[in-house]
CSV table of C-alpha atoms and ligand atoms in Angstrom, one decimal:
chain,number,residue,atom,x,y,z
A,1,MET,CA,-2.9,10.7,-16.7
A,2,THR,CA,-1.6,7.3,-15.8
A,3,ALA,CA,-1.5,4.1,-17.9
A,4,ASP,CA,-4.5,2.4,-19.4
A,5,PHE,CA,-6.2,0.2,-16.8
A,6,ASP,CA,-6.5,-2.8,-18.9
A,7,THR,CA,-2.9,-2.6,-19.8
A,8,ILE,CA,-1.7,-2.6,-16.3
A,9,VAL,CA,-4.0,-5.4,-15.3
A,10,ASN,CA,-2.8,-7.6,-18.0
A,11,LEU,CA,0.7,-6.8,-17.4
A,12,ALA,CA,0.1,-7.6,-13.7
A,13,LYS,CA,-1.4,-11.0,-14.6
A,14,LYS,CA,1.1,-11.8,-17.5
A,15,ARG,CA,4.2,-11.1,-15.5
A,16,GLY,CA,3.2,-12.7,-12.1
A,17,PHE,CA,2.5,-9.5,-10.3
A,18,VAL,CA,-1.1,-10.3,-9.2
A,19,PHE,CA,-3.4,-13.3,-9.8
A,20,GLN,CA,-7.1,-13.6,-9.4
A,21,SER,CA,-7.6,-15.6,-6.4
A,22,SER,CA,-8.8,-19.3,-6.5
A,23,GLU,CA,-8.3,-19.0,-10.3
A,24,ILE,CA,-8.4,-22.8,-10.9
A,25,TYR,CA,-11.8,-22.8,-9.4
A,26,GLY,CA,-13.1,-20.0,-11.5
A,27,GLY,CA,-11.9,-17.2,-9.3
A,28,LEU,CA,-13.3,-15.6,-6.2
A,29,ARG,CA,-14.5,-12.1,-7.1
A,30,SER,CA,-12.6,-9.3,-5.7
A,31,ALA,CA,-10.0,-11.4,-3.9
A,32,TYR,CA,-6.5,-11.6,-5.3
A,33,ASP,CA,-3.2,-13.4,-4.9
A,34,TYR,CA,0.2,-11.8,-5.2
A,35,GLY,CA,2.5,-13.5,-7.3
A,36,PRO,CA,6.5,-13.5,-7.2
A,37,LEU,CA,7.0,-10.0,-8.5
A,38,GLY,CA,3.9,-8.5,-6.7
A,39,THR,CA,4.9,-10.0,-3.4
A,40,ALA,CA,8.5,-8.5,-3.7
A,41,MET,CA,7.1,-5.1,-4.7
A,42,LEU,CA,4.3,-4.9,-2.1
A,43,ARG,CA,6.8,-5.9,0.4
A,44,ASN,CA,9.3,-3.2,-0.9
A,45,VAL,CA,6.4,-0.4,-0.6
A,46,LYS,CA,5.8,-1.6,3.1
A,47,ASP,CA,9.4,-1.6,3.8
A,48,GLN,CA,9.9,1.9,2.4
A,49,TRP,CA,6.8,3.0,4.5
A,50,TRP,CA,8.3,1.3,7.6
A,51,ARG,CA,11.7,2.9,7.0
A,52,SER,CA,10.5,6.5,6.7
A,53,MET,CA,7.7,6.3,9.4
A,54,VAL,CA,9.6,4.1,12.1
A,55,GLN,CA,13.1,3.3,11.5
A,56,LEU,CA,14.4,6.9,10.7
A,57,ARG,CA,12.6,8.6,13.4
A,58,ASP,CA,13.1,8.8,17.1
A,59,ASP,CA,9.5,9.7,18.0
A,60,MET,CA,8.0,6.4,16.5
A,61,VAL,CA,7.4,3.0,17.7
A,62,GLY,CA,5.7,-0.1,15.7
A,63,ILE,CA,3.4,-2.8,16.8
A,64,ASP,CA,1.7,-5.8,15.3
A,65,SER,CA,-1.7,-6.4,16.9
A,66,ALA,CA,-4.3,-9.2,16.3
A,67,ILE,CA,-6.7,-9.2,13.5
A,68,ILE,CA,-9.5,-10.4,15.8
A,69,GLN,CA,-10.0,-8.2,18.9
A,70,ALA,CA,-12.5,-8.2,21.9
A,71,PRO,CA,-16.0,-7.1,20.1
A,72,GLN,CA,-16.1,-4.3,22.6
A,73,VAL,CA,-13.3,-2.7,20.7
A,74,TRP,CA,-15.7,-2.1,17.8
A,75,LYS,CA,-18.6,-1.1,19.9
A,76,ALA,CA,-16.3,1.6,21.5
A,77,SER,CA,-14.9,2.7,18.1
A,78,GLY,CA,-18.3,3.3,16.6
A,79,HIS,CA,-17.9,0.7,14.0
A,80,LEU,CA,-20.6,-1.5,15.4
A,81,ALA,CA,-23.2,1.1,15.3
A,82,SER,CA,-22.0,3.3,12.0
A,83,PHE,CA,-19.7,1.4,10.0
A,84,SER,CA,-21.8,0.8,7.0
A,85,ASP,CA,-22.6,1.8,3.5
A,86,PRO,CA,-26.1,2.8,1.9
A,87,LEU,CA,-27.1,0.0,-0.3
A,88,VAL,CA,-29.8,0.2,-3.2
A,89,GLU,CA,-30.7,-2.8,-5.4
A,90,CYS,CA,-32.0,-2.4,-9.1
A,91,THR,CA,-35.4,-4.2,-9.1
A,92,ASN,CA,-35.0,-4.9,-13.0
A,93,CYS,CA,-31.6,-6.3,-13.2
A,94,ASN,CA,-31.1,-7.1,-9.3
A,95,ASN,CA,-27.6,-5.6,-9.4
A,96,ARG,CA,-26.6,-3.7,-6.1
A,97,PHE,CA,-24.8,-0.5,-5.8
A,98,ARG,CA,-23.5,2.0,-3.1
A,99,LEU,CA,-26.0,4.8,-3.2
A,100,ASP,CA,-23.2,7.4,-2.4
A,101,LYS,CA,-21.2,6.2,-5.4
A,102,LEU,CA,-23.9,6.4,-8.1
A,103,ASP,CA,-23.5,9.2,-10.6
A,104,ASN,CA,-27.2,9.3,-11.2
A,105,VAL,CA,-29.5,7.9,-8.4
A,106,ASP,CA,-32.4,7.8,-10.8
A,107,GLN,CA,-30.8,5.3,-13.3
A,108,CYS,CA,-29.4,2.2,-12.9
A,109,PRO,CA,-25.8,2.2,-14.5
A,110,SER,CA,-26.0,-1.5,-15.2
A,111,CYS,CA,-29.2,-2.1,-17.2
A,112,GLY,CA,-30.0,1.5,-18.0
A,113,LYS,CA,-33.6,1.4,-16.5
A,114,ARG,CA,-34.9,4.5,-14.8
A,115,ASP,CA,-36.4,4.7,-11.3
A,116,THR,CA,-35.7,1.1,-10.4
A,117,PHE,CA,-33.9,1.3,-7.4
A,118,THR,CA,-35.0,0.1,-4.0
A,119,GLU,CA,-35.3,2.3,-0.9
A,120,PRO,CA,-31.5,2.6,0.6
A,121,ARG,CA,-30.7,0.2,3.5
A,122,GLU,CA,-27.5,0.4,5.7
A,123,PHE,CA,-25.2,-2.5,4.9
A,124,HIS,CA,-22.6,-3.4,7.6
A,125,LEU,CA,-19.2,-3.5,6.3
A,126,MET,CA,-17.5,-5.7,9.0
A,127,PHE,CA,-16.9,-9.6,8.6
A,128,LYS,CA,-18.5,-11.3,11.2
A,129,THR,CA,-17.4,-14.9,12.4
A,130,ASN,CA,-17.3,-17.2,15.7
A,131,MET,CA,-14.7,-17.7,18.0
A,132,GLY,CA,-14.3,-21.3,19.1
A,133,PRO,CA,-16.0,-24.5,18.4
A,134,VAL,CA,-19.5,-23.7,18.9
A,135,GLU,CA,-21.5,-20.9,16.7
A,136,SER,CA,-23.5,-18.9,19.2
A,137,ASP,CA,-24.4,-15.3,19.8
A,138,ASP,CA,-22.0,-15.2,22.6
A,139,ASN,CA,-18.7,-15.5,20.7
A,140,VAL,CA,-19.4,-13.4,17.8
A,141,VAL,CA,-16.1,-11.6,16.6
A,142,TYR,CA,-15.2,-9.4,13.8
A,143,LEU,CA,-12.3,-9.2,11.6
A,144,ARG,CA,-10.8,-5.8,11.9
A,145,PRO,CA,-11.8,-3.3,9.4
A,146,GLU,CA,-9.0,-1.0,10.2
A,147,THR,CA,-5.5,-1.5,11.9
A,148,ALA,CA,-6.0,1.7,13.7
A,149,GLN,CA,-7.9,0.4,16.8
A,150,GLY,CA,-5.2,-2.1,17.6
A,151,ILE,CA,-3.0,0.8,18.2
A,152,PHE,CA,-5.6,2.7,20.4
A,153,ILE,CA,-6.3,-0.2,22.8
A,154,ASN,CA,-2.5,-0.6,23.1
A,155,PHE,CA,-1.8,3.0,23.6
A,156,GLU,CA,-1.0,2.6,27.4
A,157,ASN,CA,0.9,-0.8,27.1
A,158,VAL,CA,3.1,1.0,24.5
A,159,ARG,CA,3.6,4.1,26.4
A,160,ARG,CA,4.5,2.5,29.5
A,161,THR,CA,7.0,-0.2,28.0
A,162,SER,CA,8.7,2.1,25.5
A,163,ARG,CA,8.5,5.2,27.7
A,164,MET,CA,7.5,7.4,25.0
A,165,ARG,CA,6.8,11.1,25.7
A,166,LEU,CA,4.4,13.3,23.7
A,167,PRO,CA,4.4,13.8,20.9
A,168,PHE,CA,4.9,10.4,19.7
A,169,GLY,CA,3.3,8.0,17.1
A,170,ILE,CA,2.7,4.2,16.9
A,171,ALA,CA,2.8,2.7,13.5
A,172,GLN,CA,1.2,-0.6,12.2
A,173,ILE,CA,1.0,-2.6,8.9
A,174,GLY,CA,-1.2,-5.2,8.4
A,175,LYS,CA,-4.3,-6.8,6.7
A,176,SER,CA,-8.0,-5.4,7.2
A,177,PHE,CA,-11.2,-6.6,6.0
A,178,ARG,CA,-14.3,-4.9,4.8
A,179,ASN,CA,-17.3,-6.5,3.1
A,180,GLU,CA,-17.5,-3.9,0.6
A,181,ILE,CA,-20.7,-3.7,-1.5
A,182,THR,CA,-18.9,-2.7,-4.8
A,183,PRO,CA,-15.4,-4.0,-4.8
A,184,GLY,CA,-13.6,-3.5,-8.1
A,185,GLN,CA,-11.2,-1.6,-10.2
A,186,PHE,CA,-8.6,-4.6,-9.7
A,187,VAL,CA,-6.9,-4.3,-6.3
A,188,PHE,CA,-8.1,-0.7,-5.9
A,189,ARG,CA,-10.9,-1.7,-3.8
A,190,THR,CA,-11.1,-5.3,-2.3
A,191,ARG,CA,-12.6,-7.0,0.8
A,192,GLU,CA,-9.1,-8.2,2.1
A,193,PHE,CA,-6.3,-5.6,1.9
A,194,GLU,CA,-3.5,-4.2,3.5
A,195,GLN,CA,-3.1,-1.1,5.5
A,196,MET,CA,-0.2,1.1,6.7
A,197,GLU,CA,-1.5,3.2,9.4
A,198,MET,CA,0.1,5.6,12.1
A,199,GLU,CA,-1.4,7.2,15.1
A,200,PHE,CA,0.5,10.2,16.4
A,201,PHE,CA,-0.4,11.2,19.7
A,202,CYS,CA,0.2,15.0,20.6
A,203,ARG,CA,-1.1,17.6,23.0
A,204,PRO,CA,-4.6,19.0,21.9
A,205,GLU,CA,-3.4,22.5,21.2
A,206,GLU,CA,-0.6,21.2,18.9
A,207,ALA,CA,-2.8,19.0,16.9
A,208,ASP,CA,-3.5,21.6,13.9
A,209,THR,CA,0.2,22.1,13.5
A,210,TRP,CA,1.0,18.2,13.5
A,211,PHE,CA,-1.9,17.7,10.9
A,212,GLU,CA,-0.2,20.3,8.5
A,213,TYR,CA,3.2,18.6,9.3
A,214,TRP,CA,1.7,15.0,8.4
A,215,LEU,CA,-0.1,16.2,5.2
A,216,GLU,CA,3.4,17.6,3.8
A,217,GLU,CA,5.3,14.5,5.1
A,218,ARG,CA,3.1,11.9,3.4
A,219,HIS,CA,2.7,13.8,0.3
A,220,ARG,CA,6.5,13.8,0.1
A,221,TRP,CA,6.8,10.2,0.8
A,222,TYR,CA,5.2,9.4,-2.5
A,223,LEU,CA,7.2,11.8,-4.5
A,224,ASP,CA,10.4,10.9,-2.9
A,225,LEU,CA,9.6,7.4,-4.3
A,226,GLY,CA,9.4,8.7,-7.7
A,227,MET,CA,5.7,9.3,-8.3
A,228,THR,CA,4.9,11.8,-10.8
A,229,PRO,CA,3.9,15.3,-9.1
A,230,ASP,CA,1.2,15.8,-11.6
A,231,ASN,CA,-0.5,12.4,-10.7
A,232,LEU,CA,-0.7,13.2,-7.1
A,233,ARG,CA,-2.8,15.9,-5.1
A,234,LEU,CA,-3.9,16.8,-1.6
A,235,ARG,CA,-7.8,17.2,-1.2
A,236,PRO,CA,-9.3,18.5,1.9
A,237,HIS,CA,-12.5,16.8,2.8
A,238,GLU,CA,-16.0,18.9,2.8
A,239,SER,CA,-17.5,18.9,6.3
A,240,ASP,CA,-20.1,16.4,5.2
A,241,GLU,CA,-17.5,13.9,4.1
A,242,LEU,CA,-15.8,13.7,7.5
A,243,ALA,CA,-16.0,10.5,9.3
A,244,HIS,CA,-17.6,10.3,12.7
A,245,TYR,CA,-14.4,10.6,14.6
A,246,ALA,CA,-12.7,13.3,12.7
A,247,ALA,CA,-12.3,17.0,13.1
A,248,ALA,CA,-10.3,17.7,9.9
A,249,CYS,CA,-9.2,15.3,7.1
A,250,SER,CA,-7.4,15.6,3.7
A,251,ASP,CA,-6.8,12.7,1.2
A,252,VAL,CA,-3.7,12.3,-1.0
A,253,GLU,CA,-5.1,11.3,-4.2
A,254,PHE,CA,-3.8,9.7,-7.5
A,255,ASP,CA,-4.9,10.1,-10.9
A,256,PHE,CA,-6.2,6.7,-11.5
A,257,PRO,CA,-7.5,5.9,-15.1
A,258,TRP,CA,-11.2,6.4,-13.9
A,259,GLY,CA,-10.0,9.9,-12.3
A,260,TRP,CA,-8.8,11.2,-9.0
A,261,ASP,CA,-9.2,8.7,-6.2
A,262,GLU,CA,-8.1,8.5,-2.7
A,263,LEU,CA,-4.5,6.6,-1.9
A,264,GLU,CA,-4.4,7.8,1.7
A,265,GLY,CA,-6.5,9.7,4.3
A,266,ILE,CA,-4.8,12.0,6.9
A,267,ALA,CA,-7.1,12.8,9.8
A,268,ASN,CA,-7.3,14.6,12.9
A,269,ARG,CA,-9.2,12.1,15.0
A,270,THR,CA,-9.0,14.4,18.1
A,271,ASP,CA,-9.2,12.4,21.4
A,272,PHE,CA,-12.2,10.5,20.2
A,273,ASP,CA,-10.8,7.1,20.2
A,274,LEU,CA,-8.8,7.0,23.6
A,275,ARG,CA,-11.9,8.5,25.4
A,276,GLN,CA,-14.2,6.0,23.9
A,277,HIS,CA,-12.0,3.1,24.9
A,278,ALA,CA,-11.4,4.5,28.4
A,279,GLU,CA,-15.2,4.8,28.8
A,280,HIS,CA,-16.0,1.4,27.7
A,281,SER,CA,-13.2,-0.5,29.3
A,282,GLY,CA,-13.0,1.5,32.5
A,283,GLU,CA,-9.2,1.9,32.1
A,284,ASP,CA,-7.4,5.2,32.6
A,285,LEU,CA,-6.1,6.2,29.2
A,286,THR,CA,-5.3,9.8,30.0
A,287,TYR,CA,-1.5,11.3,29.7
A,288,PHE,CA,0.5,12.6,32.5
A,289,GLU,CA,3.7,14.4,32.8
A,290,GLU,CA,5.3,16.0,36.0
A,291,GLY,CA,3.7,19.6,36.8
A,292,ASP,CA,0.9,19.1,34.4
A,293,GLU,CA,-2.9,17.9,34.6
A,294,ARG,CA,-3.9,14.6,33.1
A,295,PHE,CA,-5.4,15.0,29.7
A,296,TYR,CA,-6.5,13.0,26.7
A,297,PRO,CA,-3.9,13.4,23.8
A,298,TYR,CA,-5.1,14.3,20.4
A,299,VAL,CA,-4.3,12.0,17.4
A,300,ILE,CA,-3.2,12.7,13.8
A,301,GLU,CA,-3.7,9.6,11.7
A,302,PRO,CA,-2.0,9.0,8.2
A,303,ALA,CA,-3.9,6.0,6.9
A,304,ALA,CA,-2.7,4.5,3.7
A,305,GLY,CA,-3.4,1.2,1.9
A,306,ALA,CA,-0.4,-0.9,0.9
A,307,THR,CA,-2.0,-2.7,-1.8
A,308,ARG,CA,-3.6,0.4,-3.3
A,309,THR,CA,-0.4,2.3,-3.1
A,310,THR,CA,1.5,-0.6,-4.9
A,311,PHE,CA,-1.0,-0.5,-7.6
A,312,ALA,CA,-0.6,3.2,-7.9
A,313,PHE,CA,3.1,2.9,-8.1
A,314,LEU,CA,2.7,0.4,-11.0
A,315,LEU,CA,0.3,2.7,-13.1
A,316,ASP,CA,2.6,5.6,-12.3
A,317,ALA,CA,5.7,3.8,-13.7
A,318,TYR,CA,4.3,2.5,-16.9
A,319,ARG,CA,5.8,3.8,-20.1
A,320,GLU,CA,5.8,2.9,-23.8
A,321,GLU,CA,8.8,4.3,-25.6
A,322,GLU,CA,9.8,4.3,-29.3
A,323,VAL,CA,13.4,2.9,-29.7
A,324,GLU,CA,14.6,2.3,-33.2
A,325,GLY,CA,11.2,1.8,-34.6
A,326,GLU,CA,10.1,-0.5,-32.0
A,327,THR,CA,7.9,0.0,-29.0
A,328,ARG,CA,9.7,-0.7,-25.7
A,329,THR,CA,7.6,-1.3,-22.6
A,330,VAL,CA,9.3,-0.2,-19.5
A,331,LEU,CA,8.2,0.2,-15.7
A,332,LYS,CA,10.2,3.1,-14.6
A,333,LEU,CA,10.0,2.0,-10.9
A,334,ASP,CA,12.4,3.8,-8.2
A,335,HIS,CA,15.0,1.1,-7.5
A,336,ARG,CA,13.8,0.9,-4.0
A,337,LEU,CA,10.4,-0.6,-5.2
A,338,ALA,CA,11.5,-2.7,-8.2
A,339,PRO,CA,10.8,-6.1,-7.5
A,340,ILE,CA,14.2,-7.2,-9.1
A,341,LYS,CA,17.2,-5.0,-8.5
A,342,ALA,CA,19.4,-6.7,-11.4
A,343,ALA,CA,19.2,-9.3,-13.8
A,344,VAL,CA,22.2,-11.6,-14.7
A,345,LEU,CA,21.9,-12.6,-18.2
A,346,PRO,CA,24.6,-15.2,-19.9
A,347,LEU,CA,24.6,-14.5,-23.4
A,348,SER,CA,24.7,-18.3,-24.1
A,349,LYS,CA,23.8,-21.4,-22.3
A,350,LYS,CA,27.5,-22.9,-22.6
A,351,PRO,CA,28.5,-24.5,-19.4
A,352,GLU,CA,31.6,-21.8,-19.2
A,353,LEU,CA,29.3,-18.9,-19.1
A,354,THR,CA,26.8,-20.6,-16.7
A,355,GLU,CA,29.5,-20.9,-14.2
A,356,VAL,CA,30.6,-17.4,-14.3
A,357,THR,CA,26.8,-16.2,-14.2
A,358,GLN,CA,26.3,-18.3,-11.0
A,359,ARG,CA,29.2,-16.7,-9.6
A,360,VAL,CA,28.4,-13.1,-10.2
A,361,ALA,CA,24.8,-13.9,-9.3
A,362,SER,CA,25.7,-15.3,-5.9
A,363,GLU,CA,27.6,-12.5,-4.7
A,364,LEU,CA,25.0,-10.0,-5.9
A,365,ARG,CA,22.2,-12.2,-4.1
A,366,GLN,CA,24.1,-11.3,-0.7
A,367,THR,CA,22.7,-7.8,-1.0
A,368,TYR,CA,20.2,-7.7,-3.7
A,369,ASP,CA,16.9,-9.3,-5.1
A,370,ILE,CA,18.3,-10.5,-8.4
A,371,GLU,CA,17.2,-13.0,-11.1
A,372,VAL,CA,19.3,-15.2,-13.7
A,373,ASP,CA,17.6,-15.6,-16.9
A,374,ILE,CA,19.0,-17.8,-19.4
A,375,THR,CA,16.2,-18.4,-21.9
A,376,GLN,CA,15.6,-16.6,-25.3
A,377,SER,CA,17.6,-14.0,-27.1
A,378,ILE,CA,19.4,-11.3,-25.3
A,379,GLY,CA,17.0,-8.7,-26.8
A,380,ARG,CA,13.9,-10.4,-25.5
A,381,ARG,CA,15.6,-10.9,-22.1
A,382,TYR,CA,16.2,-7.1,-22.0
A,383,ARG,CA,12.6,-6.4,-23.0
A,384,ARG,CA,11.1,-8.7,-20.2
A,385,GLN,CA,13.4,-7.0,-17.5
A,386,ASP,CA,12.2,-3.7,-18.6
A,387,GLU,CA,8.8,-4.7,-18.4
A,388,ILE,CA,9.0,-5.7,-14.8
A,389,GLY,CA,11.2,-2.6,-13.9
A,390,THR,CA,14.4,-4.0,-13.2
A,391,PRO,CA,17.0,-1.3,-13.0
A,392,PHE,CA,20.2,-3.1,-14.3
A,393,CYS,CA,20.8,-6.1,-16.6
A,394,ILE,CA,24.2,-7.6,-16.3
A,395,THR,CA,25.3,-9.6,-19.2
A,396,VAL,CA,28.1,-12.3,-19.2
A,397,ASP,CA,29.6,-12.8,-22.6
A,398,PHE,CA,32.6,-15.0,-23.9
A,399,ASP,CA,34.9,-12.0,-23.5
A,400,SER,CA,34.0,-12.0,-19.7
A,401,LEU,CA,36.0,-15.4,-19.5
A,402,ASP,CA,39.3,-13.6,-20.3
A,403,ASP,CA,38.9,-10.0,-19.4
A,404,HIS,CA,36.8,-11.0,-16.1
A,405,GLN,CA,34.4,-7.9,-17.0
A,406,VAL,CA,30.7,-8.0,-17.6
A,407,THR,CA,28.5,-5.4,-19.4
A,408,VAL,CA,25.9,-3.5,-17.4
A,409,ARG,CA,22.9,-2.0,-19.0
A,410,ASP,CA,20.8,0.7,-17.4
A,411,ARG,CA,17.0,0.5,-17.8
A,412,ASP,CA,16.2,4.0,-18.2
A,413,THR,CA,19.0,5.2,-20.4
A,414,MET,CA,19.8,1.9,-22.1
A,415,ALA,CA,23.5,3.1,-21.9
A,416,GLN,CA,26.1,0.2,-21.2
A,417,ASP,CA,29.0,0.1,-19.0
A,418,ARG,CA,31.8,-2.5,-19.1
A,419,ILE,CA,32.6,-3.4,-15.4
A,420,ALA,CA,35.0,-5.7,-13.5
A,421,MET,CA,33.1,-8.7,-12.2
A,422,ASP,CA,34.2,-7.9,-8.7
A,423,LYS,CA,33.2,-4.4,-8.8
A,424,VAL,CA,29.5,-4.9,-10.1
A,425,SER,CA,28.2,-4.9,-6.4
A,426,ALA,CA,29.9,-1.7,-5.6
A,427,TYR,CA,28.7,-0.4,-9.0
A,428,LEU,CA,25.2,-1.1,-8.1
A,429,ALA,CA,25.6,0.4,-4.7
A,430,ASP,CA,26.8,3.6,-6.1
A,431,ARG,CA,24.0,4.0,-8.6
A,432,PHE,CA,21.3,3.1,-6.2
A,433,ALA,CA,22.7,5.7,-3.7
A,434,GLY,CA,22.8,8.4,-6.4
B,501,GAP,N1,-8.2,4.2,10.3
B,501,GAP,C1,-8.7,5.1,9.1
B,501,GAP,C2,-9.0,4.3,7.8
B,501,GAP,O1,-9.1,3.1,7.7
B,501,GAP,P1,-9.8,4.4,5.5
B,501,GAP,O2,-9.8,5.8,4.4
B,501,GAP,O3,-11.1,4.0,5.5
B,501,GAP,O4,-9.3,5.1,6.8
B,501,GAP,C3,-7.4,4.0,4.8
B,501,GAP,O5,-8.7,3.7,4.8
B,501,GAP,C4,-6.6,3.4,3.6
B,501,GAP,O6,-6.8,2.1,3.5
B,501,GAP,C5,-7.4,4.0,2.2
B,501,GAP,O7,-7.0,5.3,1.8
B,501,GAP,C6,-7.1,3.0,1.1
B,501,GAP,O8,-5.7,3.3,0.6
B,501,GAP,C7,-6.9,1.8,1.9
B,501,GAP,N2,-8.4,1.0,1.8
B,501,GAP,C8,-9.3,1.3,2.5
B,501,GAP,N3,-10.4,0.6,2.0
B,501,GAP,C9,-10.0,-0.3,1.1
B,501,GAP,C10,-10.2,-1.6,0.3
B,501,GAP,N4,-11.5,-2.0,0.3
B,501,GAP,N5,-9.4,-1.9,-0.6
B,501,GAP,C11,-8.2,-1.8,-0.7
B,501,GAP,N6,-7.7,-0.7,0.1
B,501,GAP,C12,-8.4,0.0,0.9
């Protein structure tokens, strides 16, 4: 069980993690803007993914492909023909639903009337637009619904230029767009979102082994970043759930406030995509090594959502604790995900303290995302920093002027250490390494 849904949504809005998009115009449904803290945290999630998937590995490279690609890409991938959801409309209240997400297909969840649904029709999920100044059928293009295809169409470019040999992976982080019928649950399902996807190319006979390997790796990634083990599970897909391209798929699921739901899908995409693009483009996308026959590599794909994962980490980290008869709200985020690593808090606004505060802050700023907060009582400032998950608060007081020391408070234990000012950076480095 994680935090209450409304509590997290309110915290996210109140503290500047996520805002409703176009709020001053009444808001655009299902679109969100990330505020200062949300932007920093989302960037941290993506950085951690990139670090573990690309930076720390010698079998991986990264790319950044265009959002708008040739329309043939979507024909070859199968998206033009089959990327749709079954939509039904209630003839009483006119609300629309995804048939496959309804608990009871005979009763409208909105108005409660029975037998009011229209026949299902397939609703296409890709956003369509035109490329160039004239709107015509000849220049229709689509916003990508997944980052994966940008990787497949660059397989040969990347293999040739980076001289990678099997098995190897190509990773990408970027925006994707889906005209979801029922967006909702805050940033869980939106029409514009960010994905973190990796396509791992391997020999067909090794695909099952690599599939198991990536299931374990990806599960471990969330745990390593502090996610509560009980809030996470791996769920293999039933055969009727599998996407048209997949031979096997398991989801990493998180215990959201409405129940278990998908964070990431790990699929064995076989050689479907490379074969399709080879056939449609006429390019040779097979793989060759000395002494071997040409063949199409198989692909294992861990596909995660950056925005959805950020939301899950927020839910997972939320705690309310009783401290000396009062309730303290704290986000127990891993320091690598916390938007602010340390806050520097002068005990008063007197100029002598401001000057020392700025000195401490400017040194720390070289290495860490920090915040200087001079308003309100020290107790309220601690509470605010706890609520946004800042691992350390550094208080500058009048004694600091003489002893050149500051007090460092730990978010989780609330223990305080008196540290020499010029040792604070090393102190934080030590704590973050441990
Ligand atoms: N290339 C495979 C693929 O795109 P997917 O399961 O459709 O697979 C992967 O998407 C991940 O992207 C999901 O597990 C989820 O985290 C994220 N995602 C998909 N649709 C989303 C949406 N409408 N809003 C937010 N995140 C979404």
